[in-house]
mmCIF file of C-alpha atoms in Angstrom:
data_model
loop_
_atom_site.group_PDB
_atom_site.id
_atom_site.type_symbol
_atom_site.label_atom_id
_atom_site.label_comp_id
_atom_site.label_asym_id
_atom_site.label_seq_id
_atom_site.Cartn_x
_atom_site.Cartn_y
_atom_site.Cartn_z
ATOM 1 C CA MET A 1 -3.978 29.524 -8.837
ATOM 2 C CA LYS A 2 -6.222 26.741 -10.156
ATOM 3 C CA THR A 3 -8.490 24.426 -8.194
ATOM 4 C CA ILE A 4 -9.390 20.912 -9.240
ATOM 5 C CA HIS A 5 -12.042 18.822 -7.542
ATOM 6 C CA LEU A 6 -12.667 15.160 -8.241
ATOM 7 C CA THR A 7 -15.000 12.738 -6.509
ATOM 8 C CA HIS A 8 -14.817 8.981 -6.957
ATOM 9 C CA SER A 9 -17.259 6.417 -5.589
ATOM 10 C CA TYR A 10 -16.242 3.021 -4.275
ATOM 11 C CA ALA A 11 -18.383 -0.009 -3.505
ATOM 12 C CA ALA A 12 -16.218 -0.671 -0.459
ATOM 13 C CA PRO A 13 -16.277 0.360 3.189
ATOM 14 C CA ALA A 14 -15.041 3.895 3.803
ATOM 15 C CA ARG A 15 -12.401 2.708 6.260
ATOM 16 C CA ALA A 16 -10.910 0.321 3.660
ATOM 17 C CA VAL A 17 -10.594 3.162 1.131
ATOM 18 C CA TRP A 18 -9.212 5.527 3.781
ATOM 19 C CA ASP A 19 -6.575 2.980 4.787
ATOM 20 C CA ILE A 20 -5.355 2.840 1.179
ATOM 21 C CA ALA A 21 -5.413 6.642 0.828
ATOM 22 C CA ILE A 22 -3.174 7.184 3.882
ATOM 23 C CA ASP A 23 -0.653 4.428 3.126
ATOM 24 C CA TYR A 24 2.607 5.643 1.555
ATOM 25 C CA GLY A 25 3.184 2.249 -0.047
ATOM 26 C CA CYS A 26 -0.190 2.549 -1.770
ATOM 27 C CA LEU A 27 0.667 6.110 -2.838
ATOM 28 C CA ALA A 28 3.766 4.809 -4.596
ATOM 29 C CA GLU A 29 1.628 2.106 -6.232
ATOM 30 C CA VAL A 30 -1.164 4.424 -7.421
ATOM 31 C CA VAL A 31 1.304 6.763 -9.142
ATOM 32 C CA GLU A 32 3.615 4.045 -10.480
ATOM 33 C CA GLY A 33 4.681 4.792 -14.040
ATOM 34 C CA LEU A 34 3.637 8.432 -13.684
ATOM 35 C CA ILE A 35 5.762 9.632 -10.774
ATOM 36 C CA SER A 36 8.595 7.949 -8.955
ATOM 37 C CA PHE A 37 9.533 8.988 -5.431
ATOM 38 C CA ASP A 38 12.838 8.599 -3.647
ATOM 39 C CA GLY A 39 12.741 9.035 0.117
ATOM 40 C CA LEU A 40 9.002 8.502 0.568
ATOM 41 C CA PRO A 41 8.246 7.602 4.210
ATOM 42 C CA ALA A 42 7.141 4.075 5.078
ATOM 43 C CA GLY A 43 3.844 3.226 6.718
ATOM 44 C CA LYS A 44 0.828 5.455 7.196
ATOM 45 C CA VAL A 45 0.504 9.230 7.062
ATOM 46 C CA GLN A 46 0.844 10.891 10.461
ATOM 47 C CA ALA A 47 -0.306 14.244 11.813
ATOM 48 C CA GLY A 48 2.338 16.939 11.382
ATOM 49 C CA GLN A 49 4.548 14.719 9.252
ATOM 50 C CA LYS A 50 7.049 16.383 6.918
ATOM 51 C CA ALA A 51 8.951 14.673 4.139
ATOM 52 C CA ASP A 52 11.605 15.909 1.763
ATOM 53 C CA VAL A 53 11.726 13.576 -1.211
ATOM 54 C CA THR A 54 12.778 13.652 -4.832
ATOM 55 C CA VAL A 55 10.275 13.115 -7.628
ATOM 56 C CA SER A 56 10.742 12.136 -11.229
ATOM 57 C CA LEU A 57 7.984 12.303 -13.808
ATOM 58 C CA PHE A 58 7.561 8.927 -15.454
ATOM 59 C CA GLY A 59 10.729 7.828 -13.668
ATOM 60 C CA LYS A 60 12.583 9.209 -16.697
ATOM 61 C CA LEU A 61 12.952 12.946 -16.138
ATOM 62 C CA PRO A 62 15.659 14.170 -13.759
ATOM 63 C CA ALA A 63 14.659 13.800 -10.103
ATOM 64 C CA GLN A 64 13.848 17.075 -8.369
ATOM 65 C CA PRO A 65 13.421 18.015 -4.699
ATOM 66 C CA TYR A 66 9.857 18.018 -3.409
ATOM 67 C CA HIS A 67 8.522 18.859 0.067
ATOM 68 C CA MET A 68 5.350 17.369 1.557
ATOM 69 C CA GLU A 69 3.764 18.359 4.868
ATOM 70 C CA VAL A 70 0.645 17.010 6.579
ATOM 71 C CA LEU A 71 -1.329 20.031 7.802
ATOM 72 C CA GLU A 72 -4.347 18.132 9.120
ATOM 73 C CA PHE A 73 -4.903 14.455 9.796
ATOM 74 C CA ASP A 74 -8.321 13.513 11.190
ATOM 75 C CA ASP A 75 -8.482 9.725 11.253
ATOM 76 C CA GLY A 76 -11.980 9.673 12.790
ATOM 77 C CA ASN A 77 -13.536 11.870 10.103
ATOM 78 C CA MET A 78 -11.195 10.566 7.381
ATOM 79 C CA ILE A 79 -9.833 13.966 6.334
ATOM 80 C CA LEU A 80 -6.264 14.655 5.236
ATOM 81 C CA LYS A 81 -4.853 18.045 4.257
ATOM 82 C CA SER A 82 -1.366 18.421 2.887
ATOM 83 C CA SER A 83 0.809 21.197 1.565
ATOM 84 C CA GLU A 84 3.445 20.422 -1.042
ATOM 85 C CA TYR A 85 5.934 22.292 -3.188
ATOM 86 C CA GLY A 86 8.911 21.713 -5.445
ATOM 87 C CA ALA A 87 9.636 20.409 -8.944
ATOM 88 C CA GLY A 88 8.194 23.572 -10.515
ATOM 89 C CA VAL A 89 5.236 23.827 -8.125
ATOM 90 C CA LYS A 90 5.020 26.847 -5.810
ATOM 91 C CA SER A 91 2.075 25.382 -3.894
ATOM 92 C CA TRP A 92 0.028 22.165 -4.143
ATOM 93 C CA CYS A 93 -2.557 22.077 -1.342
ATOM 94 C CA HIS A 94 -4.518 18.819 -1.263
ATOM 95 C CA THR A 95 -7.572 18.008 0.841
ATOM 96 C CA LEU A 96 -8.709 14.395 0.737
ATOM 97 C CA HIS A 97 -11.954 13.299 2.399
ATOM 98 C CA VAL A 98 -13.543 9.849 2.487
ATOM 99 C CA THR A 99 -17.274 9.816 3.263
ATOM 100 C CA PRO A 100 -19.427 6.718 3.863
ATOM 101 C CA THR A 101 -22.433 6.293 1.552
ATOM 102 C CA ALA A 102 -25.233 3.729 1.352
ATOM 103 C CA ALA A 103 -23.372 1.953 -1.471
ATOM 104 C CA GLY A 104 -19.873 2.186 0.049
ATOM 105 C CA CYS A 105 -18.102 5.526 0.107
ATOM 106 C CA GLN A 106 -16.908 8.535 -1.831
ATOM 107 C CA MET A 107 -13.427 9.963 -1.920
ATOM 108 C CA SER A 108 -13.150 13.658 -2.651
ATOM 109 C CA ASP A 109 -9.901 15.314 -3.752
ATOM 110 C CA LEU A 110 -9.724 19.105 -3.688
ATOM 111 C CA VAL A 111 -6.412 20.458 -4.942
ATOM 112 C CA GLU A 112 -5.312 24.085 -5.164
ATOM 113 C CA ILE A 113 -2.310 24.506 -7.426
ATOM 114 C CA ASP A 114 0.017 27.447 -7.993
ATOM 115 C CA ALA A 115 2.871 26.877 -10.400
ATOM 116 C CA GLY A 116 3.203 30.393 -11.757
ATOM 117 C CA TRP A 117 2.990 30.552 -15.549
ATOM 118 C CA ALA A 118 2.669 26.724 -15.664
ATOM 119 C CA THR A 119 -0.348 26.524 -13.330
ATOM 120 C CA SER A 120 -2.763 25.474 -16.078
ATOM 121 C CA ILE A 121 -0.422 22.689 -17.197
ATOM 122 C CA PHE A 122 0.005 21.403 -13.640
ATOM 123 C CA ALA A 123 -3.769 21.558 -13.107
ATOM 124 C CA LEU A 124 -4.313 19.371 -16.194
ATOM 125 C CA TRP A 125 -1.626 16.999 -14.910
ATOM 126 C CA GLY A 126 -3.260 16.927 -11.463
ATOM 127 C CA ARG A 127 -6.681 16.114 -12.886
ATOM 128 C CA TYR A 128 -5.183 13.284 -14.946
ATOM 129 C CA LEU A 129 -3.126 11.997 -12.011
ATOM 130 C CA TYR A 130 -6.043 11.850 -9.566
ATOM 131 C CA ARG A 131 -8.263 10.128 -12.131
ATOM 132 C CA LYS A 132 -5.587 7.477 -12.724
ATOM 133 C CA ARG A 133 -5.254 6.858 -8.970
ATOM 134 C CA HIS A 134 -8.894 5.771 -8.839
ATOM 135 C CA GLY A 135 -8.414 2.733 -11.084
ATOM 136 C CA VAL A 136 -5.354 1.556 -9.185
ATOM 137 C CA ARG A 137 -7.160 1.967 -5.858
ATOM 138 C CA LEU A 138 -9.945 -0.250 -7.216
ATOM 139 C CA ARG A 139 -7.374 -2.943 -7.965
ATOM 140 C CA ILE A 140 -5.858 -2.602 -4.485
ATOM 141 C CA LEU A 141 -9.308 -2.911 -2.913
ATOM 142 C CA GLU A 142 -10.052 -5.987 -4.995
ATOM 143 C CA ARG A 143 -6.745 -7.532 -3.958
ATOM 144 C CA ARG A 144 -7.351 -6.755 -0.270
ATOM 145 C CA GLY A 145 -11.000 -7.632 0.098
ATOM 146 C CA PRO A 146 -14.072 -9.343 -1.336
ATOM 147 C CA PHE A 147 -15.695 -6.354 -3.038
ATOM 148 C CA LYS A 148 -17.906 -7.525 -5.896
ATOM 149 C CA ASP A 149 -18.731 -4.145 -7.465
ATOM 150 C CA ARG A 150 -15.557 -2.541 -8.728
ATOM 151 C CA SER A 151 -16.856 1.005 -8.718
ATOM 152 C CA ILE A 152 -19.984 3.094 -8.721
ATOM 153 C CA SER A 153 -18.477 5.828 -10.908
#
């Protein structure tokens, strides 16, 4: 098992960043070109939600079954915990937390990954994937609202 932890700062209200983080349409957008989903739910994440989808890396590799389940959804405290598996992953447990700051907010991603012998590879992929999401979220925020500073970090 490997754990990755990334924190990104946004010069935007915490609720605006949270709303993007829990929107399945935005999820598809932030991973576009890296992962394609078939069967992703519409709308916002919901407590207890389960989804069986197929995923394809880069939209080129054969699609594989993937299961996602929302273990905790705390809209007031802006915390989301999910458990996922499939496509070579035994367990992908993700905790996302958005916290207000004086300059906007921070989003923290804590991901515990078990993919057997390929765990280190999936951990590198996860770190890359969550870093790439940050830049796309900045563009979504810019498109949705008048945020002058693109990012703090």
